[in-house]
One Martini backbone bead per residue (centre of mass of N, CA, C, O) as a GRO file, in nm:
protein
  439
    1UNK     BB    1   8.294  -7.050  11.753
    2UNK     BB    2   8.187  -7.177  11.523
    3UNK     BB    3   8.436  -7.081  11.338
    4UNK     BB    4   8.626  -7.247  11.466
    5UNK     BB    5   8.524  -7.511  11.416
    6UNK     BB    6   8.536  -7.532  11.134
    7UNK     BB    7   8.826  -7.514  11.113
    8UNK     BB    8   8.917  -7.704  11.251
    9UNK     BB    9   8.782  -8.000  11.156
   10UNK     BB   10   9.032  -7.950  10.925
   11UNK     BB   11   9.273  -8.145  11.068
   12UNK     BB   12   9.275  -8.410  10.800
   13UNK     BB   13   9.562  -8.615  10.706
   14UNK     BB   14   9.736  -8.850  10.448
   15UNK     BB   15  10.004  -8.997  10.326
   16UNK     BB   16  10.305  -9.166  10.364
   17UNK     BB   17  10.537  -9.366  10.482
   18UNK     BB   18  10.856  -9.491  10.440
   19UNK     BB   19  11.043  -9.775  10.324
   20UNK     BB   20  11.293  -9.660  10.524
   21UNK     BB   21  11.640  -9.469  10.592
   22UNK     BB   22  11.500  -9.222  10.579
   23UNK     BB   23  11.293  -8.982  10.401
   24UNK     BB   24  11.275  -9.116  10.069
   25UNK     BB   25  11.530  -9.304  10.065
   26UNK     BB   26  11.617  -9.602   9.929
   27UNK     BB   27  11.802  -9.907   9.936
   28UNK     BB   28  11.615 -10.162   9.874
   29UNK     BB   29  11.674 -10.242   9.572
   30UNK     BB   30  11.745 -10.550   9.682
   31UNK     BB   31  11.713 -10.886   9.803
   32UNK     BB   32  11.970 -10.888   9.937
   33UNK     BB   33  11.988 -10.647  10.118
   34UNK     BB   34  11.798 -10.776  10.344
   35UNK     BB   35  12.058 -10.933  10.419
   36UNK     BB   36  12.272 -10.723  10.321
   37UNK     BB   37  12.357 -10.414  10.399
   38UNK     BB   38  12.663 -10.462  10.333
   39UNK     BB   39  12.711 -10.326   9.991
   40UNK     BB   40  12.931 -10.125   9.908
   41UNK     BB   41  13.218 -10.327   9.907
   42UNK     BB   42  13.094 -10.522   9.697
   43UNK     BB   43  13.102 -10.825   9.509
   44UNK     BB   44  12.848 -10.890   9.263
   45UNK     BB   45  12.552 -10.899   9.143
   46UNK     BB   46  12.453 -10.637   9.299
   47UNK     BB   47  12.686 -10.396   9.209
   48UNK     BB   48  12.515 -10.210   9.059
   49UNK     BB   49  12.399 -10.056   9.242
   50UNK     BB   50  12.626 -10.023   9.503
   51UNK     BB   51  12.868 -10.086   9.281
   52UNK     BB   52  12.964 -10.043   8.981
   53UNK     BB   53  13.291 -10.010   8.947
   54UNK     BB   54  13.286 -10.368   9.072
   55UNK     BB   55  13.246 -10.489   8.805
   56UNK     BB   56  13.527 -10.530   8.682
   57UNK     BB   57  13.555 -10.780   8.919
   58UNK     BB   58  13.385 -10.970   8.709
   59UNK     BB   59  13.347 -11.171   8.500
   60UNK     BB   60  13.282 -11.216   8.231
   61UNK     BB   61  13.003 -11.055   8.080
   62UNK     BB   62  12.642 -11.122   8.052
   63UNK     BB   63  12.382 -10.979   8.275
   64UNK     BB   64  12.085 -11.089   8.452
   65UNK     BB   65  11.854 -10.918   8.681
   66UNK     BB   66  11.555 -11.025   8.935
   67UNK     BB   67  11.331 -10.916   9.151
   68UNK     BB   68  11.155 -10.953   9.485
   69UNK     BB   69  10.935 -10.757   9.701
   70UNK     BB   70  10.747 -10.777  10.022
   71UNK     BB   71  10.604 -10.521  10.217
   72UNK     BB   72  10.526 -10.512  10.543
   73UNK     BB   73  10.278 -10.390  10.808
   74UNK     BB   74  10.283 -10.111  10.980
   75UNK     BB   75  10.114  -9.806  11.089
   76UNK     BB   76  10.102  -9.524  11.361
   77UNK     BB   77   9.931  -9.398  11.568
   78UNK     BB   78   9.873  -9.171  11.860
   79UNK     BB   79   9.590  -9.082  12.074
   80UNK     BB   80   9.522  -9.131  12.425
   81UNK     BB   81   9.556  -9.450  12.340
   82UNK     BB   82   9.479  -9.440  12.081
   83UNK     BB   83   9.465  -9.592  11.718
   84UNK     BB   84   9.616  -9.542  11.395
   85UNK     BB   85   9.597  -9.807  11.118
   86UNK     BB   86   9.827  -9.935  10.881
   87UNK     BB   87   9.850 -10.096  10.618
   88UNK     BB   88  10.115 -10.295  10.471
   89UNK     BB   89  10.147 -10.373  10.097
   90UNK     BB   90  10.426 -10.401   9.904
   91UNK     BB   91  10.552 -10.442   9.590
   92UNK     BB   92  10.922 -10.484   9.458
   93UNK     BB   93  11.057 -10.437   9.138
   94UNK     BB   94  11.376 -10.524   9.018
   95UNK     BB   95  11.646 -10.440   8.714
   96UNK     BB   96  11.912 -10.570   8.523
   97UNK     BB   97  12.202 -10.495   8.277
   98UNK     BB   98  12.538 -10.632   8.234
   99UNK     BB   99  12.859 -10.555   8.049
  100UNK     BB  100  13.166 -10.746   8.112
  101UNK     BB  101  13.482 -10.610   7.985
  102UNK     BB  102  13.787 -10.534   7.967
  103UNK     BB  103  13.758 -10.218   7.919
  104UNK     BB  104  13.445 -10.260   8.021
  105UNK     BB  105  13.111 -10.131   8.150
  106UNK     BB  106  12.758 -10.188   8.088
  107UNK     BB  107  12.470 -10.024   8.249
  108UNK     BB  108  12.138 -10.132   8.400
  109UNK     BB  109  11.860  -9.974   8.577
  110UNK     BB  110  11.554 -10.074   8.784
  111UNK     BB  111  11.357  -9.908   9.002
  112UNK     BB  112  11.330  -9.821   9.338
  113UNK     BB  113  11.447  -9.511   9.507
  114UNK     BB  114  11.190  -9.440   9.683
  115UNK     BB  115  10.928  -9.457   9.955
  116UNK     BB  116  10.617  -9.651  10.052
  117UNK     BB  117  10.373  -9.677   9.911
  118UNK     BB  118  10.064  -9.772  10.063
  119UNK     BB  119   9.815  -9.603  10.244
  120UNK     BB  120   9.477  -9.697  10.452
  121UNK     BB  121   9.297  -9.496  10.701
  122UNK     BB  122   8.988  -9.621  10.821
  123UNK     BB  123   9.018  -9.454  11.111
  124UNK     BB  124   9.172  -9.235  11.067
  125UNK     BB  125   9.364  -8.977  11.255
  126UNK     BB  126   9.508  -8.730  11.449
  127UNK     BB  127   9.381  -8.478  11.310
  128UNK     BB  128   9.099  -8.625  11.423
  129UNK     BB  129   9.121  -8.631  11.765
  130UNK     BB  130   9.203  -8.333  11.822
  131UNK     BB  131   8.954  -8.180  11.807
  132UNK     BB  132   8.788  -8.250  12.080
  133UNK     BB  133   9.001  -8.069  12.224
  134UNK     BB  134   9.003  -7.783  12.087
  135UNK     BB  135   8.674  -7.756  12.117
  136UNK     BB  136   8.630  -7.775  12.436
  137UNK     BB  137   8.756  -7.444  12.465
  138UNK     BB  138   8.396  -7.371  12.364
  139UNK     BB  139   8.184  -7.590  12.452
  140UNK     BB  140   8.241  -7.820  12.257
  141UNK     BB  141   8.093  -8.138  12.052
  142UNK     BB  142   8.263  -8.363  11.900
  143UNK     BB  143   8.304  -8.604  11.610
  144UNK     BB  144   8.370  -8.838  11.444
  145UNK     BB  145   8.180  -9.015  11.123
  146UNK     BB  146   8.370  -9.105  10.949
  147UNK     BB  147   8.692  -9.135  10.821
  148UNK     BB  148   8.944  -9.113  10.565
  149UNK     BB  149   9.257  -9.240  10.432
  150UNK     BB  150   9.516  -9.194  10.180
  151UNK     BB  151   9.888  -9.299  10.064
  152UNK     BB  152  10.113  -9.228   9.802
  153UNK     BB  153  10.478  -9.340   9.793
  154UNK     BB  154  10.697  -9.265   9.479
  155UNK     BB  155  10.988  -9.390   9.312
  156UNK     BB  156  11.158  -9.431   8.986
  157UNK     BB  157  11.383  -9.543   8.802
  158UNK     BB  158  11.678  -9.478   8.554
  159UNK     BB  159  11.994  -9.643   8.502
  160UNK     BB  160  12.299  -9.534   8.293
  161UNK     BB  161  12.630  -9.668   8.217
  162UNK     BB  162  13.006  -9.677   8.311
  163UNK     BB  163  13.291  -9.896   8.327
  164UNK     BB  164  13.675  -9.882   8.448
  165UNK     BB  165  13.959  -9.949   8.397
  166UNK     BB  166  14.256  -9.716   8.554
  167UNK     BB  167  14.401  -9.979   8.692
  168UNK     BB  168  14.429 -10.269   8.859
  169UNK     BB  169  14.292 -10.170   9.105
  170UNK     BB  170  14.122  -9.882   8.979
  171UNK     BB  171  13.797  -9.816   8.960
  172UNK     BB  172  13.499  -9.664   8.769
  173UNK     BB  173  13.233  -9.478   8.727
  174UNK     BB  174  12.921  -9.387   8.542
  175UNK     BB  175  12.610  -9.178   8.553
  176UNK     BB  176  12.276  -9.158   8.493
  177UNK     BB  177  11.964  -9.040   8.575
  178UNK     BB  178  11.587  -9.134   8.617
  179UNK     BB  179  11.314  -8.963   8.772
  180UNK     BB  180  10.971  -9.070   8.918
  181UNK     BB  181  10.723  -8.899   9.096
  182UNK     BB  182  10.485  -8.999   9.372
  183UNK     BB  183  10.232  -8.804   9.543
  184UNK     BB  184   9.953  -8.926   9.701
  185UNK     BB  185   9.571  -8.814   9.788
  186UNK     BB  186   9.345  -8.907  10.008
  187UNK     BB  187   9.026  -8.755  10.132
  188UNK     BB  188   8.793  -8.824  10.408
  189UNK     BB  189   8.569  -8.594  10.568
  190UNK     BB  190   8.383  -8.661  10.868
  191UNK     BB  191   8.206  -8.378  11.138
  192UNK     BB  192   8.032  -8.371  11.399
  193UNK     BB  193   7.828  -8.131  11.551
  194UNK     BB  194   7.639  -8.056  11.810
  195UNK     BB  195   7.347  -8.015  11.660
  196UNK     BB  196   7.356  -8.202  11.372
  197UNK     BB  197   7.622  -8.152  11.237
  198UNK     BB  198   7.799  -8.086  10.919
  199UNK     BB  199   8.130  -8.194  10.808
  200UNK     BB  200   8.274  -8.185  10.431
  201UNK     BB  201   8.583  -8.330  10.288
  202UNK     BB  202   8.762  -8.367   9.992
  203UNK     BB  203   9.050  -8.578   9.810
  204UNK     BB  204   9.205  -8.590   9.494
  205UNK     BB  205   9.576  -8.620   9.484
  206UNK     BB  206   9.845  -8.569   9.221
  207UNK     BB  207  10.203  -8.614   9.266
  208UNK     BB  208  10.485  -8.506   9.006
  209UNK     BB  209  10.777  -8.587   8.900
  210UNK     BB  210  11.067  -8.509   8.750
  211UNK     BB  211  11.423  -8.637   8.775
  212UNK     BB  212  11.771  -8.575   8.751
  213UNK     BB  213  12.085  -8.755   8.751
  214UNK     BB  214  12.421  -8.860   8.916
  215UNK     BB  215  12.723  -9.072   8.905
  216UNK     BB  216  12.958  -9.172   9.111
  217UNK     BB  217  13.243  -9.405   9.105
  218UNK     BB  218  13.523  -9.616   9.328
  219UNK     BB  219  13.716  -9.907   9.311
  220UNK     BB  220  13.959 -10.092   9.553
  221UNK     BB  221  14.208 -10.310   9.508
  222UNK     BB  222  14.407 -10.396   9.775
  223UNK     BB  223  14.343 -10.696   9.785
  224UNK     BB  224  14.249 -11.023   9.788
  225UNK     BB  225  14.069 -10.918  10.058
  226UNK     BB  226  14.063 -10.643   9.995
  227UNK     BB  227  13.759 -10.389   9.931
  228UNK     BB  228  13.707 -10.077   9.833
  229UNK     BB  229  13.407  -9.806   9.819
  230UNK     BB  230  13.278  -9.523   9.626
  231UNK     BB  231  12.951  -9.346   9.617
  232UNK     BB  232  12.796  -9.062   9.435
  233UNK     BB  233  12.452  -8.933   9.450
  234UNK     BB  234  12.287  -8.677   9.336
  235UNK     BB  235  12.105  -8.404   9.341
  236UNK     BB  236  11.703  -8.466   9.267
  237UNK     BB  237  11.484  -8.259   9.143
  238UNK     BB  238  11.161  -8.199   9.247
  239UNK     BB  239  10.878  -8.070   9.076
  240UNK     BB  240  10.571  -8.075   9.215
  241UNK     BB  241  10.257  -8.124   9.024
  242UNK     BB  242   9.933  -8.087   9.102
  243UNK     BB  243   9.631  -8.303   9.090
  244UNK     BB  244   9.282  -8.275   9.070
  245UNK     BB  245   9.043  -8.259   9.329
  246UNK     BB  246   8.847  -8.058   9.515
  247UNK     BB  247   8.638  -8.045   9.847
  248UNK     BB  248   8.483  -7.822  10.028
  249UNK     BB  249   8.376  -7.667  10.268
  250UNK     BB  250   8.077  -7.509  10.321
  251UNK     BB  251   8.134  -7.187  10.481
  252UNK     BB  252   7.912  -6.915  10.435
  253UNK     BB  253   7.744  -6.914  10.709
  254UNK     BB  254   7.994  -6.805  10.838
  255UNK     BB  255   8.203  -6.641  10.641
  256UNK     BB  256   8.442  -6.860  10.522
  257UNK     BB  257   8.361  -6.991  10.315
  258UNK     BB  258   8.608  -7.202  10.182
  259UNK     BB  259   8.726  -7.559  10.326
  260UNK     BB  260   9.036  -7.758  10.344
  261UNK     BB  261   9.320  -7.961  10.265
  262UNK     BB  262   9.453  -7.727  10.139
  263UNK     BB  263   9.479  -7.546  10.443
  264UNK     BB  264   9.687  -7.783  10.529
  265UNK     BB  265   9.808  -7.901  10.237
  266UNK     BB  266   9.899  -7.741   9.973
  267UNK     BB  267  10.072  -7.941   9.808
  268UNK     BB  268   9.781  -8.063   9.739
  269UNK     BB  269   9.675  -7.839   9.540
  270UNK     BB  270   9.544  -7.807   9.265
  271UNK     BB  271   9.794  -7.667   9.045
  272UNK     BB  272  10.035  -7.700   9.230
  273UNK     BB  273  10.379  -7.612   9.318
  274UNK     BB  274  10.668  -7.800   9.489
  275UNK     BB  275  10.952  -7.868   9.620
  276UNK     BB  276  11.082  -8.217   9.627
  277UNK     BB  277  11.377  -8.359   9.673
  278UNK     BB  278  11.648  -8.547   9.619
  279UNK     BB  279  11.896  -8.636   9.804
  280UNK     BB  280  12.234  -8.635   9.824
  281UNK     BB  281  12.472  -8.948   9.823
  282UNK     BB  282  12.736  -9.107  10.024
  283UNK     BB  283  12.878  -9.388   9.974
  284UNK     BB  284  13.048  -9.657  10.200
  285UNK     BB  285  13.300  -9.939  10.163
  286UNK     BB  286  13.391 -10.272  10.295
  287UNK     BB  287  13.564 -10.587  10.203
  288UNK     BB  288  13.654 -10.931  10.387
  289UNK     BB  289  13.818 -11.216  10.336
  290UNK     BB  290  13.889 -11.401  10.618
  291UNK     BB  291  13.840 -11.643  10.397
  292UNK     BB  292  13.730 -11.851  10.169
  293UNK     BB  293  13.419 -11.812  10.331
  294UNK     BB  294  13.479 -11.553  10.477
  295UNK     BB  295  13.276 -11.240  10.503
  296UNK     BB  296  13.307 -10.879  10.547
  297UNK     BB  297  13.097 -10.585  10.628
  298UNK     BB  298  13.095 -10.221  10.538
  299UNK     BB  299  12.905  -9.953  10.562
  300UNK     BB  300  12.797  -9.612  10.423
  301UNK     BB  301  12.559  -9.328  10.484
  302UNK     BB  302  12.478  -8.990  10.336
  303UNK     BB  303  12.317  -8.752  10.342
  304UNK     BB  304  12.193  -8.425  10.227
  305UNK     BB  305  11.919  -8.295  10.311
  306UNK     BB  306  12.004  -7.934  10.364
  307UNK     BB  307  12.011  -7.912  10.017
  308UNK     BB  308  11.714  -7.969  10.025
  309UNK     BB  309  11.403  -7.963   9.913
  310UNK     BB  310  11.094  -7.991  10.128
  311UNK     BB  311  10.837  -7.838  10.133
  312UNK     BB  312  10.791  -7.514  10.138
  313UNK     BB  313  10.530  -7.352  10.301
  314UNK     BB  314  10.227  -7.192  10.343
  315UNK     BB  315  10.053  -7.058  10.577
  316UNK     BB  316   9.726  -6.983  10.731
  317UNK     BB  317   9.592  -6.730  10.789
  318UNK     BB  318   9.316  -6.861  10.963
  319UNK     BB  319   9.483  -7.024  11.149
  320UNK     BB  320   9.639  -6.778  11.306
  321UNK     BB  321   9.396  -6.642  11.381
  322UNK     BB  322   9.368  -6.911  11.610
  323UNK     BB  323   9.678  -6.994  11.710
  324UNK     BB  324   9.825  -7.176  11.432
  325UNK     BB  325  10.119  -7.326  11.367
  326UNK     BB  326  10.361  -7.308  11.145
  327UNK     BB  327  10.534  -7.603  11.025
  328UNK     BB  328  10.825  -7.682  10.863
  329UNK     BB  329  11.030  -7.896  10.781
  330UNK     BB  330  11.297  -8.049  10.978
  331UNK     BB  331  11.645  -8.126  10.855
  332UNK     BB  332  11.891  -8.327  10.925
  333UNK     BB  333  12.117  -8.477  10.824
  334UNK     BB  334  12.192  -8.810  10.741
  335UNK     BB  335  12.255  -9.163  10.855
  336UNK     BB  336  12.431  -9.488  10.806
  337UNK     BB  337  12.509  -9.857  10.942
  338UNK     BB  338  12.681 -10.148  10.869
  339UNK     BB  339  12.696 -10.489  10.918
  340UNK     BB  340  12.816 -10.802  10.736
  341UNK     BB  341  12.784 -11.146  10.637
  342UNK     BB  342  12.966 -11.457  10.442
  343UNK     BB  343  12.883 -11.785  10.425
  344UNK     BB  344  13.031 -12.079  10.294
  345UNK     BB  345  12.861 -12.369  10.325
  346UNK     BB  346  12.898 -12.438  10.042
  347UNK     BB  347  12.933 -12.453   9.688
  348UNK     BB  348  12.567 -12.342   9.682
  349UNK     BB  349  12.586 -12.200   9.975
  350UNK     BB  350  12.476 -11.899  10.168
  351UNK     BB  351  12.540 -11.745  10.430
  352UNK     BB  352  12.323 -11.413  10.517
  353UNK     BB  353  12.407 -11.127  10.726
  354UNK     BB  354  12.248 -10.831  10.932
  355UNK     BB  355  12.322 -10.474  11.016
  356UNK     BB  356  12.112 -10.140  11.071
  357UNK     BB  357  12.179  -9.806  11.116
  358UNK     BB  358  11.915  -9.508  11.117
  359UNK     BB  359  11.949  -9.160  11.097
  360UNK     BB  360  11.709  -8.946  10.948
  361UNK     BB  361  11.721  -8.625  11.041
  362UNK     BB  362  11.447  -8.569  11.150
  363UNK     BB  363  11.218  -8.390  11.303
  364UNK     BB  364  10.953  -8.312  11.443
  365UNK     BB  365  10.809  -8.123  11.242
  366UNK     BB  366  10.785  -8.351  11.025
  367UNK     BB  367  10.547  -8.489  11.210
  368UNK     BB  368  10.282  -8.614  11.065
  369UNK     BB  369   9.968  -8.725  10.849
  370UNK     BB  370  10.174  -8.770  10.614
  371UNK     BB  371  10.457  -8.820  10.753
  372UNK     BB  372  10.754  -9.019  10.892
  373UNK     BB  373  11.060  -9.015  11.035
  374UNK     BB  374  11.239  -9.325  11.123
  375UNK     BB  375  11.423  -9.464  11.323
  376UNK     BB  376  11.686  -9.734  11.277
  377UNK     BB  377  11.638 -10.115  11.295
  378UNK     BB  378  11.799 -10.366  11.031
  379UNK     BB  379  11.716 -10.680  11.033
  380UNK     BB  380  11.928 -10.986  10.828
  381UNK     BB  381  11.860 -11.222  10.632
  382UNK     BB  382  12.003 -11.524  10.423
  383UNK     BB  383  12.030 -11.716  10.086
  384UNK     BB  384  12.247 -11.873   9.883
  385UNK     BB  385  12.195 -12.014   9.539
  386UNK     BB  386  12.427 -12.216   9.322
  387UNK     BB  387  12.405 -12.450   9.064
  388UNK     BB  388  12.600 -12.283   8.915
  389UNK     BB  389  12.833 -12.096   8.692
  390UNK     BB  390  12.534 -11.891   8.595
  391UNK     BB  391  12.329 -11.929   8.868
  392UNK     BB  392  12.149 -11.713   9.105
  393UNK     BB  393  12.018 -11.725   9.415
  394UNK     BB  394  11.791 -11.529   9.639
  395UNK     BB  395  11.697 -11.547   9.980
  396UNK     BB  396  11.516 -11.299  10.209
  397UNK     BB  397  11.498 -11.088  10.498
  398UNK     BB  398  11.312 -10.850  10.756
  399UNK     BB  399  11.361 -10.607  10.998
  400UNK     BB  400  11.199 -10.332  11.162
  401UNK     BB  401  11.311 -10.109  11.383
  402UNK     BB  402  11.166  -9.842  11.582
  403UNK     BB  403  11.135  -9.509  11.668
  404UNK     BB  404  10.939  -9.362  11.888
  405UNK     BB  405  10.741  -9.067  11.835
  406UNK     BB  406  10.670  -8.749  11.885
  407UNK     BB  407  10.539  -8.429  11.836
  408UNK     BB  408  10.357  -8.076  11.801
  409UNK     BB  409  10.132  -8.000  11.908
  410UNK     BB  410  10.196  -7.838  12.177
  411UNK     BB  411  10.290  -7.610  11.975
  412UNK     BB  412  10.051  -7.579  11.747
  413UNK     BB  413   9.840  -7.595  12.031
  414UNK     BB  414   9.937  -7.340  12.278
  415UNK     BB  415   9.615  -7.260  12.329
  416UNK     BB  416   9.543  -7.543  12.393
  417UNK     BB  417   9.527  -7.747  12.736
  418UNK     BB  418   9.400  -8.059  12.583
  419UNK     BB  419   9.662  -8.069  12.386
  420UNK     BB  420   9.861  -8.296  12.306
  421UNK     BB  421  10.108  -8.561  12.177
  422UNK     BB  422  10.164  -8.706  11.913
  423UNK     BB  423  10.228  -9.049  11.776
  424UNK     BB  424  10.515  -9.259  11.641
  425UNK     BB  425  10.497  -9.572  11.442
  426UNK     BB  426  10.625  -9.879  11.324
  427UNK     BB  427  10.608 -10.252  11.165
  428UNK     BB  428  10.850 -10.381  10.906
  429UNK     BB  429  10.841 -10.589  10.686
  430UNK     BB  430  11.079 -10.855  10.447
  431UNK     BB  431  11.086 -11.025  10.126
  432UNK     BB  432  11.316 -11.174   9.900
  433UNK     BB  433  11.360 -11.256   9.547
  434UNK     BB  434  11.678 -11.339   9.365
  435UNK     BB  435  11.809 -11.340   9.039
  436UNK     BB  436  12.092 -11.470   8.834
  437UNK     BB  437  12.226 -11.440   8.504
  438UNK     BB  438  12.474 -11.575   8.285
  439UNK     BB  439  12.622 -11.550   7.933
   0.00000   0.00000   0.00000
């Protein structure tokens, strides 16, 4: 009873979930995007990261835009009724150059891939609340006694292209990227049983990656007011090895020798390698100008989760012989649809709206103290001010509604029958300032 005491206590950890609608890719290269999410098939100042091909399509010159968005709100866990939140507050800032001239352009952009910031759980996660439900059933009492998780989860680009009319109406582009993943994990675990025991483990852990990728897109002008794009950005490998320190409990009174956050979590385990990619990404628009004031907008997301290698790891055996079942996360492809709007109300001044719906394709088995991937709408809107014809301004907001799911504890732990399935949820906007000037 003992040795299963000390080996439970250690089922809590928290990586962080992602800022986006997918499993780790965000779309919101820039605080336009928050404003309207249906910019595949538009043309316009940040063309350059969602439609490149349609550089070609804009005055002549060289752009320099720079944007800035700061996203907020929460993330939630739920067991039992009890809440375990973490505040989001993460900057995100983003830069492009790009020179469009009669037979090409040459574009530059930086900025954030995929991730969701900081999130840091000061009163524990739900793998530390099912423990007193798992040790019930040997007649222990348990409770936590202060643990706390913290988890950042970051991707950030640096993408170089070239673009160029194919006829009067089709052109194309191409583009390399170079991408840096970091993926870390703090964890301060402490859990009193029995008469006056005490068991305590932490880690700070990091994990990094470089992977590399490429893009092809292609824009067709097929009338004065209608506008199609199709861009694909490959999959990029991502071979993350982890670094830094862990401390286990040291149970070997016990004869268990020592047990920690990586005999849960072992991509965190310093010192170890394992592959998650960034999935291939087909995104596809469409933009109609219905007036010479109102413009309108489509677009679609396609993700590849599938072809993508996602932290395939091994199950505890010490877990096993308990009857704790080892679930890989599982994900379906995803895919997103956006439709928007930009009504122009004066010469100077631009109103700008959307809706977007997001599938990510993510599997209840996926669902842990790591991260959730979850469901969503993402309603936006903002106002562009261009005081000059060299000079744009954009401020825009957003808002994410989640669709709250189940997890798998159930599954997980089928031989505990006071173990119930933990929920999550997320509540998170965005406001974004973006700049554009025209040399």
């Amino acid at each position: 009873m003992r040795k299963k005491l000390g080996i439970l206590a250690l089922t809590a950890v928290l990586g962080t979930g992602a800022y986006a609608a997918s499993i780790d890719h965000i779309q919101t290269y820039t605080p336009e995007y928050l404003g309207n999410q249906a910019q595949n098939g538009m043309i316009n100042n940040v063309s350059v990261y969602y439609n490149p091909a349609g550089l070609m399509q804009l005055e002549r010159g060289t752009y320099f835009h720079a944007g800035m968005q700061i996203a907020f709100g929460t993330e939630e866990m739920k067991y039992k009724g009890k809440k375990y939140e973490a505040d989001l507050f993460q900057p995100i800032p983003n830069f492009s150059l790009y020179s469009v001239r009669d037979e090409r352009a040459i574009f530059w952009t930086f900025g954030a891939l995929g991730g969701g910031g900081d999130l840091e759980y000061k009163d524990g996660v739900a793998g530390i609340a099912v423990v007193p439900d798992i040790l019930a059933r040997f007649g222990v009492t348990a409770e936590d006694i202060g643990s706390s998780a913290e988890g950042t989860n970051m991707y950030i680009q640096n993408t170089l292209g070239k673009a160029w009319m194919i006829n009067d109406k089709l052109s194309m582009s191409i583009a390399a990227r170079a991408v840096l993943g970091m993926r870390n994990l703090k964890g301060d675990l402490n859990v009193g049983y029995g008469s006056g025991g005490k068991l305590h483990a932490d880690i700070d852990s990091e994990r990094t990656a470089w992977g590399f990728g490429g893009q092809i897109g292609f824009n067709y002008k097929a009338t004065d007011r209608l506008n199609l794009a199709l861009r694909y950005d490959t999959r990029v490998k991502m071979n993350f090895k982890a670094s830094g320190s862990e401390k286990k409990a040291d149970l070997s009174m016990l004869t268990l020798g020592e047990l920690g956050f990586s005999d849960f979590y072992p991509e965190y385990e310093p010192g170890v390698k394992y592959r998650r990619d960034l999935p291939a990404l087909l995104a596809a628009g469409a933009s109609y100008k219905v007036t010479d004031r109102w413009t309108m907008a489509l677009s679609g997301n396609y993700y590849f989760n599938k072809d993508a290698k996602m932290d395939k790891t091994k199950g505890s055996a010490i877990l096993e012989k308990l009857g704790s079942k080892h679930f890989d996360p599982e994900y379906d492809n995803g895919w997103e649809i956006a439709i928007g709007t930009e009504y122009k109300l004066t010469d100077k001044w631009t109103w700008i709206g959307s809706v977007n719906y997001a599938d990510t394709g993510a599997k209840k088995n996926s669902y842990d103290d790591i991260e959730y991937a979850l469901n969503s709408i993402m309603v936006g809107t903002g106002l562009k001010y261009k005081p000059n014809d060299t000079m744009e301004w954009v401020a825009t907001v957003t808002h994410f509604f989640y669709d709250g799911k189940t997890g798998n504890y159930e599954d997980k732990y089928s031989t505990y029958p006071k173990v119930t399935e933990q929920k999550y949820d997320k509540s998170i906007s965005a406001v974004g300032l973006g700049f554009t000037k025209k040399f």
